[in-house]
Amino acid sequence: MPAPAQRSINVGILGATGTVGQRFIELLATHPYFKIHALGASARSAGQPYAKVTKWKLASLIPEAVKNMTVEECKPDAPGFAECGVVFSGLDQDVAGDIEQAFRAAELAVYSNAKNYRRDPLCPLVVPLVNPSHFDIIPHQRASLGLQKGYIITNANCSTTGLVVPLAALEQAFGPLETVLVTTLQAISGSGYPGVSSMDILDNVVPHIGGEEEKIEWETNKILGGLSDDKTSFDLHAPKQINVSAHCTRVPVIDGHTACVSVKFAKSPAPSVAEIEAAFRDFRCEAQELGAPSAPAQAIVLHDAPDRPQPRLDRNLHNGACVSVGRVRECNVFDVKFVCLIDNVRLGAATSSVINAEIAVEKGWIQ
Amino acid sequence: MPAPAQRSINVGILGATGTVGQRFIELLATHPYFKIHALGASARSAGQPYAKVTKWKLASLIPEAVKNMTVEECKPDAPGFAECGVVFSGLDQDVAGDIEQAFRAAELAVYSNAKNYRRDPLCPLVVPLVNPSHFDIIPHQRASLGLQKGYIITNANCSTTGLVVPLAALEQAFGPLETVLVTTLQAISGSGYPGVSSMDILDNVVPHIGGEEEKIEWETNKILGGLSDDKTSFDLHAPKQINVSAHCTRVPVIDGHTACVSVKFAKSPAPSVAEIEAAFRDFRCEAQELGAPSAPAQAIVLHDAPDRPQPRLDRNLHNGACVSVGRVRECNVFDVKFVCLIDNVRLGAATSSVINAEIAVEKGWIQ
Amino acid sequence: MPAPAQRSINVGILGATGTVGQRFIELLATHPYFKIHALGASARSAGQPYAKVTKWKLASLIPEAVKNMTVEECKPDAPGFAECGVVFSGLDQDVAGDIEQAFRAAELAVYSNAKNYRRDPLCPLVVPLVNPSHFDIIPHQRASLGLQKGYIITNANCSTTGLVVPLAALEQAFGPLETVLVTTLQAISGSGYPGVSSMDILDNVVPHIGGEEEKIEWETNKILGGLSDDKTSFDLHAPKQINVSAHCTRVPVIDGHTACVSVKFAKSPAPSVAEIEAAFRDFRCEAQELGAPSAPAQAIVLHDAPDRPQPRLDRNLHNGACVSVGRVRECNVFDVKFVCLIDNVRLGAATSSVINAEIAVEKGWIQ
Amino acid sequence: MPAPAQRSINVGILGATGTVGQRFIELLATHPYFKIHALGASARSAGQPYAKVTKWKLASLIPEAVKNMTVEECKPDAPGFAECGVVFSGLDQDVAGDIEQAFRAAELAVYSNAKNYRRDPLCPLVVPLVNPSHFDIIPHQRASLGLQKGYIITNANCSTTGLVVPLAALEQAFGPLETVLVTTLQAISGSGYPGVSSMDILDNVVPHIGGEEEKIEWETNKILGGLSDDKTSFDLHAPKQINVSAHCTRVPVIDGHTACVSVKFAKSPAPSVAEIEAAFRDFRCEAQELGAPSAPAQAIVLHDAPDRPQPRLDRNLHNGACVSVGRVRECNVFDVKFVCLIDNVRLGAATSSVINAEIAVEKGWIQ
């Protein structure tokens, strides 16, 4: 792999006309070495210029470079995809399973934002600021499927991602956590477009998001756990899983999931509030060490103001690639409680996949 | 006391031009036996017609009966108040302390929505659907202050009120609770008018409400506890306080505080989800038994739909005098978790005071 | 027809599970003489209890009386509809045309909220506070179609309705208008459910509502015009149509369409602002004279405060059956400008149909 | 004046802690040649670090360079201001009059966002994309006041600014306009902080903004008019003023004022819709020709989509320095109607002042 400035890696985007696909385009249009080379969407859109078949919903213009690119079907042998070694998938879960598998089978590296393979025992579930070590299962994934180069890497659910970054900082500094109770206040963009009806959310809270609580409760242990010594399985936070309970709600916020978190450490006495704040402030992650261009300068921004983080004011920090944390204080019931915030459409979605791929480049999983 | 249909009791309203005062007027304008006889506000407004000095902010017209009533100063010897035995106080905390005390000292019964006397060891903190038994401390309050008729009854913080009603149902059915962890999503109206700046809350969440978490954590034990045997003190949930931890947030909702609650019972094994749902459904309270006209037909409305209660759709049930509960389910960390909702400007504020006063009429504390 | 207290008229609701259908149910469940006797929906829902197939979206509980009523297909010979002489239609435009025609052909009186027959030269387009005289074309409608009893009455587009009520007051007092320029700020509920995506409207304005401007520009002249002398055609405001130009926008408001209106009178000099305010204040309409139970006590509420009407505060006046007007002032360009507000889901939809039917009862068109 | 890359001009900011002041800081912190050298606020804040006394409300961090700058009083002889030749004023109107005059009297160039001097017969009211020619009155302003270097330049009201840019394009292409009728839907940020109470605007429209309609109706003619031949007075669009009528409303949008505009040209026949679209598309302005670094690449962005511009999606185009226009179509009443959008906190406020100052640098009014 040449030095970053010399690199140029063709990538394709699956589900390019959708909400997550648009974010991939926005991020990759100015990427230092990933070059958008193929745009995949449904057969209905294939063959037409991107701008014509896309209802662009971002607060920026469609990048000139993709405006007139011809959309292709999401097939590995479509001309554009045939020239890519890497694809980013913003596909909906109802089609992601088959299509991503087809691309992997065709020996492509698939960086997926869909939920389909998150619980797969062969597929890493990588939050780029937390567990890039899980890439090490790729050889086993390939071997199990008889592949040379293809693999699938998934990123986590958006609200899980926002939670595990500060939890990772705590475990890194103070050892295992025992209990996590979290209530999320999630943005409407988490549900895609058209997603949440305005009739359901204006002047309202919907205290339920289908399947979301289970995702947080399950994914957390896969992400914060390690690999078996032989790099063939995930240990799911062995020897003792973190006991996670989640309440998920939808609120009238466009972007940015807020979470109120209470945690209990395994060790006693627990660290002090000041020690915990220092751990958040000092947290460094491998993505930064590796020099991934989209990794945030700070993985965790610790806020001093007593009423921060707030989604509207803080979701944009570090281009939406960090997690904001604030209000660290003692909890009457557990050891400590705090508030955290993630930009669900960036670090909670497309940005995670892009940083994951950047890490993979540095580690040699993309060549 | 005559039968309800024959009753007519003059009441005054302190802080009548403010947000809570407007709610008192709305409720009392059509009350079967309380008659609005005096309206108190600042010296600046005194002497003028109510409609002229009030920026009326409710989605209803100012009741005709009060439109032209002359506003008085909040002094017990003002002509209107001199003819009242009962006042409802919607005063702000910065003036409520002195004024309410003056009215009590002048031998009036004061039903206060302010926080000033909530922690007072002589003053009941009464959520009308939960602990009217605390009225029994009135003789001791009077005796301690050398009064014959005057006393102060406070109602609870709005978010505390929404929480303790379902907790009371659980304790009534299954014995003491040990632990409560609650995250609130509170409406802007909780902060009065002008209150929360639109710049702070549109497309946003503010994860902090000054003093609110402490109120919930403290008031819960006073309300759910009992009185000493000699009716001279509050036992604060003796022998063992409930361990309460609260996260409070402000969300872009006009009226209706939502809470996500996880609880642990003292007894083990804990009741099942079905038993808990039955306890919510069957909960009956003394305010209903006494026939308080403003008491809700159901104190707790249990919702079956998986995405309810929602503030916009459910805050209006039973004229905002009930608490809605839904999503009762097992909690990985504690025994059970659920969502509850209160109309913060009605049961969470003025309606509580009115039902408290109705209970007092039935029990003979207002004559 | 017996006296109102003795009346009982079976009515059916077409499209009963939809947004407008739910409003019909809410209004009719407590109606003094219309009795809900049949609920029509798609074949998919037919045969099942109403509560089971309906995602009820109103801030009130489903009326007990309809909860368990069996939904039928929208066919005039369905058992329930066969016992009705009147139906209210909340059908979507894509099915309303055929179904309403079938009911009319089966000799039912159809009160429709759909747009399909609004421009039909045989069908009255009746805003109940404005032009009940248009009912007089019913004999010609029946005769043209060879019917004895059946007919279709439509009500107007919601934003047109809010506009023509104050315009009618002006024409009644000061003679014909020449020019009307109106900009609407329309609520999301005007688009039904799920309707407007929250991603499109939170923190946003959408300056376009498909077909809406044309409806306002066209319907106004049909409604404010009269009938030919022989009651066989609409004169569309002969001899001279009002020149109407509309800009329609969608804003993040749940219910209540606001309109900013500038008008020019045919006569010169134009009336003064004070005269116009008096005309609004004194406006009386035939629906009130006839004693229609759902007609508002005031057809137009004129607001004095300089910042009213506002949708959240004023849409609920007179149960949403009136139009609010405010800020009457001189216009640099035309004669006068003002703001008006209508509850689009009540007077702008179901309430209009119900008052129309009440008028029809009084006039003998429903027996 | 050296070439741009060599320039470095010290500037001060008056009202630096307020809403507009924060925008000035955000814009100037990265400016190619204006250097923030002094920050002025009230006596209460003076002497303290900027970050300590400022409730920063932008969705970006406080620029490092100003965080620890010491705030000074708004006096021309304060040490920081004494070293500036130029100040930008984000002062509130209640103090702007005296303070700006003091700075001018001290021979500074004052670029003001306040309304105080907009109608002053000596002060230019400059929308940088429209009428930089009005700078030519500066010698007369100085002469009248006996000054050598000091002067005041104001920018226009935010909603006026959004309107006059497309109007200027029309007049430039097709000659004078005769009539303009405009309805604005204005963002809450236009009212500063705390500004609009959330209780007033959530789920609501407020159809009144004090003084706003008069500003639009008056300022338009000053801006679109020229100077007298001797450069000593404004001709207010002589020989014939445009007849402007405005309706102003506040809507729940954070940033971005939308306007629905109908216009009539003096010449007849009026240009076609296609000609008008071309005029918008082709509009070039002097700020661009002069190379002002903050001038937008396009002064007017013409949108093709039928539902654009929208504030949330389009306010950010060209860093908020352009005006978006869309929905150009024939008007039944006048010649043509369209929708326009301005970022009220950028081109509608601080950005205008900054571009004005950049123009002044190029024209030699700042040295």
Coordinates of C-alpha atoms in Angstrom, one line a residue, chain C:
Chain C
M1 CA -89.0 15.4 10.8
P2 CA -89.6 15.3 14.6
A3 CA -88.2 18.0 16.9
P4 CA -84.5 17.7 17.4
A5 CA -84.7 16.0 20.8
Q6 CA -86.8 13.3 19.3
R7 CA -84.8 12.7 16.2
S8 CA -82.6 9.7 15.6
I9 CA -81.0 9.4 12.2
N10 CA -78.8 6.4 11.3
V11 CA -75.6 7.5 9.5
G12 CA -72.7 5.6 8.0
I13 CA -69.1 6.6 7.8
L14 CA -67.0 5.8 4.7
G15 CA -63.3 5.6 5.3
A16 CA -63.9 5.2 9.0
T17 CA -60.5 4.0 9.9
G18 CA -58.7 7.0 8.3
T19 CA -57.8 10.4 9.7
V20 CA -61.0 12.1 8.6
G21 CA -63.0 9.1 9.5
Q22 CA -61.7 9.2 13.0
R23 CA -62.8 12.8 13.3
F24 CA -66.3 11.9 12.0
I25 CA -66.5 9.3 14.8
E26 CA -65.3 11.7 17.4
L27 CA -67.9 14.3 16.4
L28 CA -70.8 11.9 15.8
A29 CA -70.3 9.7 18.9
T30 CA -71.9 12.4 21.0
H31 CA -74.2 13.9 18.4
P32 CA -77.7 14.8 19.5
Y33 CA -79.5 12.9 16.7
F34 CA -77.1 11.4 14.2
K35 CA -76.3 7.8 15.2
I36 CA -73.3 6.0 13.9
H37 CA -74.8 2.9 12.4
A38 CA -72.2 1.6 9.9
L39 CA -68.5 2.0 9.6
G40 CA -67.0 1.4 6.2
A41 CA -63.4 0.7 5.3
S42 CA -61.3 -1.4 2.9
A43 CA -62.0 -5.1 2.3
R44 CA -59.0 -5.9 4.4
S45 CA -60.6 -4.4 7.5
A46 CA -64.1 -5.5 6.9
G47 CA -65.5 -8.1 9.3
Q48 CA -63.4 -7.0 12.2
P49 CA -64.0 -4.9 15.2
Y50 CA -63.3 -1.2 14.6
A51 CA -60.8 -0.9 17.4
K52 CA -58.8 -3.8 16.2
V53 CA -58.2 -2.5 12.6
T54 CA -57.8 1.2 13.5
K55 CA -54.6 3.0 14.5
W56 CA -56.5 5.6 16.5
K57 CA -54.6 8.8 16.4
L58 CA -56.8 11.3 18.3
A59 CA -56.0 12.7 21.7
S60 CA -59.1 11.0 23.1
L61 CA -60.1 7.4 23.6
I62 CA -62.0 5.6 20.9
P63 CA -65.7 6.1 21.8
E64 CA -67.0 3.0 23.6
A65 CA -70.0 2.8 21.2
V66 CA -67.8 2.1 18.2
K67 CA -65.0 0.1 19.7
N68 CA -66.6 -3.2 18.9
M69 CA -68.7 -2.3 15.9
T70 CA -67.9 -4.5 13.0
V71 CA -66.3 -2.7 10.1
E72 CA -68.0 -3.3 6.7
E73 CA -66.9 -2.8 3.2
C74 CA -67.9 0.5 1.6
K75 CA -70.8 -0.9 -0.3
P76 CA -74.3 0.5 -0.1
D77 CA -75.8 -3.0 0.3
A78 CA -73.6 -3.9 3.2
P79 CA -76.0 -4.7 6.1
G80 CA -75.2 -1.6 8.1
F81 CA -75.2 0.9 5.3
A82 CA -78.5 -0.6 4.0
E83 CA -80.1 0.8 7.1
C84 CA -78.7 4.3 6.6
G85 CA -80.0 7.1 4.5
V86 CA -76.9 9.3 5.0
V87 CA -73.2 8.7 4.8
F88 CA -70.3 10.8 5.6
S89 CA -67.3 10.2 3.5
G90 CA -63.7 10.5 4.7
L91 CA -62.4 8.5 1.8
D92 CA -59.2 9.2 0.0
Q93 CA -59.5 10.7 -3.4
D94 CA -58.3 7.7 -5.2
V95 CA -61.3 5.6 -4.1
A96 CA -63.8 8.3 -3.2
G97 CA -65.0 8.9 -6.8
D98 CA -66.5 5.5 -7.4
I99 CA -67.6 4.6 -3.9
E100 CA -69.5 7.9 -3.4
Q101 CA -71.1 7.6 -6.7
A102 CA -72.3 4.1 -5.8
F103 CA -73.8 5.3 -2.6
R104 CA -75.6 8.1 -4.4
A105 CA -76.8 5.7 -7.0
A106 CA -78.2 3.6 -4.2
E107 CA -80.2 6.7 -3.2
L108 CA -78.2 7.8 -0.2
A109 CA -77.3 11.3 0.7
V110 CA -73.5 11.5 0.6
Y111 CA -71.7 14.2 2.6
S112 CA -68.1 14.1 1.3
N113 CA -64.9 15.5 2.4
A114 CA -63.1 14.3 -0.7
K115 CA -62.1 16.5 -3.6
N116 CA -63.5 14.4 -6.4
Y117 CA -66.9 16.1 -6.9
R118 CA -66.0 19.6 -5.8
R119 CA -65.8 20.9 -9.4
D120 CA -68.7 18.8 -10.6
P121 CA -71.3 21.1 -12.1
L122 CA -74.1 19.2 -10.4
C123 CA -72.6 19.0 -6.9
P124 CA -72.7 21.7 -4.3
L125 CA -69.4 22.7 -2.7
V126 CA -70.8 23.9 0.6
V127 CA -68.9 25.7 3.4
P128 CA -71.6 25.5 6.0
L129 CA -71.0 29.0 7.4
V130 CA -71.1 30.5 3.9
N131 CA -73.3 29.0 1.2
P132 CA -76.0 26.5 2.3
S133 CA -78.1 28.1 -0.4
H134 CA -76.3 25.8 -2.9
F135 CA -78.3 22.9 -1.5
D136 CA -81.0 24.2 -3.9
I137 CA -79.4 22.5 -6.8
I138 CA -80.1 19.0 -5.3
P139 CA -83.4 18.6 -7.3
H140 CA -81.5 19.3 -10.5
Q141 CA -78.7 16.9 -9.4
R142 CA -81.2 14.1 -8.8
A143 CA -83.2 14.8 -11.9
S144 CA -80.1 14.7 -14.1
L145 CA -79.2 11.4 -12.7
G146 CA -82.6 9.9 -12.5
L147 CA -82.5 9.6 -8.7
Q148 CA -85.2 10.1 -6.1
K149 CA -83.3 10.7 -2.9
G150 CA -79.6 10.3 -3.6
Y151 CA -77.2 13.2 -3.9
I152 CA -73.6 14.2 -3.2
I153 CA -72.7 17.3 -1.2
T154 CA -69.0 18.1 -0.9
N155 CA -67.3 20.4 1.5
A156 CA -64.4 22.6 0.5
N157 CA -60.6 22.2 0.8
C158 CA -59.6 23.0 4.3
S159 CA -57.6 26.1 3.5
T160 CA -60.3 27.4 1.1
T161 CA -62.8 27.0 3.9
G162 CA -60.7 29.1 6.3
L163 CA -60.4 31.8 3.7
V164 CA -64.0 32.0 2.4
V165 CA -65.6 32.5 5.7
P166 CA -64.1 36.0 6.3
L167 CA -64.4 36.8 2.6
A168 CA -68.1 36.0 2.8
A169 CA -68.4 38.3 5.8
L170 CA -66.8 41.1 3.8
E171 CA -68.9 40.5 0.7
Q172 CA -72.1 40.3 2.8
A173 CA -71.3 43.7 4.3
F174 CA -69.5 45.6 1.5
G175 CA -70.4 43.9 -1.8
P176 CA -68.1 42.1 -4.2
L177 CA -64.4 41.6 -3.8
E178 CA -62.2 42.1 -6.7
T179 CA -58.8 40.7 -5.7
V180 CA -57.5 38.3 -3.0
L181 CA -53.9 37.5 -2.4
V182 CA -53.4 34.8 0.2
T183 CA -50.4 33.0 1.7
T184 CA -51.2 30.0 3.8
L185 CA -49.1 28.3 6.5
Q186 CA -50.7 24.9 6.7
A187 CA -50.6 22.3 9.4
I188 CA -49.2 18.8 8.9
S189 CA -52.5 17.1 9.7
G190 CA -53.8 18.5 6.4
S191 CA -51.8 15.7 4.8
G192 CA -53.3 12.8 6.7
Y193 CA -51.4 10.0 8.3
P194 CA -48.5 9.2 7.9
G195 CA -48.6 12.2 5.6
V196 CA -45.7 14.5 6.0
S197 CA -42.4 12.9 7.0
S198 CA -40.9 14.4 10.1
M199 CA -37.6 14.6 8.3
D200 CA -39.3 17.1 5.9
I201 CA -40.9 19.4 8.4
L202 CA -39.0 19.6 11.7
D203 CA -37.2 22.9 11.8
N204 CA -38.4 23.5 8.3
V205 CA -41.0 25.0 6.0
V206 CA -42.0 23.3 2.8
P207 CA -43.2 26.0 0.4
H208 CA -45.3 23.8 -1.8
I209 CA -48.5 21.7 -1.4
G210 CA -49.4 19.9 -4.5
G211 CA -52.6 21.2 -6.1
E212 CA -53.5 23.3 -3.1
E213 CA -53.0 26.7 -4.7
E214 CA -55.2 25.8 -7.6
K215 CA -58.0 24.6 -5.2
I216 CA -58.1 27.8 -3.3
E217 CA -58.0 29.9 -6.5
W218 CA -60.8 27.9 -8.1
E219 CA -63.1 26.9 -5.2
T220 CA -63.4 30.4 -3.8
N221 CA -65.5 31.6 -6.7
K222 CA -67.8 28.6 -6.7
I223 CA -68.5 29.0 -3.0
L224 CA -68.9 32.7 -2.9
G225 CA -70.9 32.7 -6.1
G226 CA -74.6 31.9 -6.3
L227 CA -76.9 29.6 -8.3
S228 CA -78.5 30.4 -11.6
D229 CA -82.1 31.6 -11.3
D230 CA -83.4 28.2 -12.3
K231 CA -81.2 26.4 -9.7
T232 CA -79.4 24.3 -12.3
S233 CA -75.9 25.7 -12.3
F234 CA -73.4 27.6 -10.3
D235 CA -72.6 31.2 -11.4
L236 CA -69.0 31.1 -10.2
H237 CA -69.3 34.6 -8.7
A238 CA -70.8 36.2 -11.8
P239 CA -70.7 38.6 -13.3
K240 CA -67.1 39.0 -12.3
Q241 CA -64.9 36.4 -10.7
I242 CA -62.7 37.3 -7.8
N243 CA -59.1 37.3 -8.9
V244 CA -57.4 35.0 -6.4
S245 CA -53.7 34.2 -6.1
A246 CA -52.4 31.8 -3.5
H247 CA -49.1 30.8 -2.1
C248 CA -49.3 27.6 0.0
T249 CA -46.7 26.4 2.5
R250 CA -46.5 23.6 5.1
V251 CA -45.2 24.5 8.5
P252 CA -44.4 22.5 11.7
V253 CA -47.9 22.9 13.2
I254 CA -50.1 20.0 14.1
D255 CA -53.5 21.4 13.5
G256 CA -54.6 24.8 12.3
H257 CA -54.1 26.5 9.0
T258 CA -53.0 30.2 9.2
A259 CA -53.5 32.5 6.2
C260 CA -52.2 36.0 5.5
V261 CA -54.7 37.7 3.3
S262 CA -54.8 41.0 1.3
V263 CA -58.0 42.0 -0.4
K264 CA -59.4 44.7 -2.7
F265 CA -63.0 45.5 -2.8
A266 CA -64.9 46.3 -6.0
K267 CA -66.4 49.4 -4.5
S268 CA -64.4 52.5 -3.9
P269 CA -63.7 54.0 -1.4
A270 CA -63.1 50.8 0.5
P271 CA -64.6 50.4 4.0
S272 CA -62.4 51.4 6.9
V273 CA -60.6 49.0 9.1
A274 CA -63.1 49.7 11.9
E275 CA -66.0 49.0 9.5
I276 CA -64.3 45.7 8.4
E277 CA -63.7 44.7 12.0
A278 CA -67.4 45.3 12.8
A279 CA -68.4 43.2 9.8
F280 CA -66.3 40.3 11.0
R281 CA -67.6 40.7 14.5
D282 CA -71.2 40.9 13.5
F283 CA -71.2 38.1 10.9
R284 CA -74.1 35.7 11.3
C285 CA -74.7 32.8 9.1
E286 CA -77.6 30.6 8.1
A287 CA -76.3 27.5 9.9
Q288 CA -76.7 29.4 13.2
E289 CA -80.1 30.7 12.3
L290 CA -81.3 27.2 11.5
G291 CA -80.0 26.0 14.9
A292 CA -77.5 23.4 13.5
P293 CA -76.2 21.8 16.7
S294 CA -72.6 21.8 15.6
A295 CA -72.6 25.3 14.2
P296 CA -70.3 27.6 16.3
A297 CA -71.9 30.3 18.5
Q298 CA -69.7 32.7 16.6
A299 CA -68.8 32.0 13.0
I300 CA -65.9 34.4 13.2
V301 CA -63.9 35.2 16.3
L302 CA -62.2 38.6 15.9
H303 CA -59.1 38.8 18.1
D304 CA -57.9 42.1 19.5
A305 CA -54.4 41.0 20.6
P306 CA -51.9 42.1 17.9
D307 CA -50.3 38.7 17.7
R308 CA -53.4 36.5 17.3
P309 CA -54.9 34.3 16.0
Q310 CA -52.3 31.6 16.7
P311 CA -53.0 27.9 15.8
R312 CA -52.0 26.4 19.1
L313 CA -54.0 28.8 21.2
D314 CA -57.0 29.5 19.0
R315 CA -57.8 26.4 16.9
N316 CA -59.9 25.0 19.7
L317 CA -62.3 27.9 20.0
H318 CA -65.9 26.8 19.6
N319 CA -64.8 23.3 19.2
G320 CA -62.8 24.1 16.1
A321 CA -66.0 25.1 14.2
C322 CA -65.3 28.8 13.8
V323 CA -62.7 30.9 11.9
S324 CA -60.5 33.2 13.9
V325 CA -59.5 36.6 12.4
G326 CA -57.1 39.2 13.6
R327 CA -54.6 41.9 12.7
V328 CA -57.0 43.7 10.4
R329 CA -55.0 46.7 9.0
E330 CA -54.6 48.7 5.9
C331 CA -52.6 47.2 3.1
N332 CA -50.2 49.4 1.1
V333 CA -51.1 47.5 -2.1
F334 CA -54.7 46.5 -1.7
D335 CA -57.4 47.8 0.6
V336 CA -56.9 45.8 3.7
K337 CA -54.9 42.8 5.1
F338 CA -55.6 40.4 7.9
V339 CA -54.8 37.0 9.3
C340 CA -57.2 34.1 9.6
L341 CA -57.0 30.7 11.1
I342 CA -59.1 27.5 10.7
D343 CA -58.9 24.2 12.5
N344 CA -58.3 22.2 9.3
V345 CA -59.3 18.9 10.8
R346 CA -62.6 20.2 12.2
L347 CA -64.2 23.1 10.3
G348 CA -61.8 22.4 7.6
A349 CA -62.9 18.8 7.2
A350 CA -65.3 16.6 9.2
T351 CA -67.1 19.4 11.1
S352 CA -68.1 21.0 7.8
S353 CA -69.7 17.8 6.6
V354 CA -71.6 17.4 9.8
I355 CA -72.9 20.9 9.9
N356 CA -73.8 20.6 6.2
A357 CA -75.9 17.5 7.1
E358 CA -77.5 19.3 10.0
I359 CA -78.5 22.1 7.7
A360 CA -79.9 19.6 5.3
V361 CA -82.0 18.1 8.1
E362 CA -83.4 21.5 8.9
K363 CA -84.1 22.2 5.2
G364 CA -85.6 18.9 4.6
W365 CA -82.9 17.4 2.4
I366 CA -82.4 14.6 5.0
Q367 CA -85.5 13.0 6.3

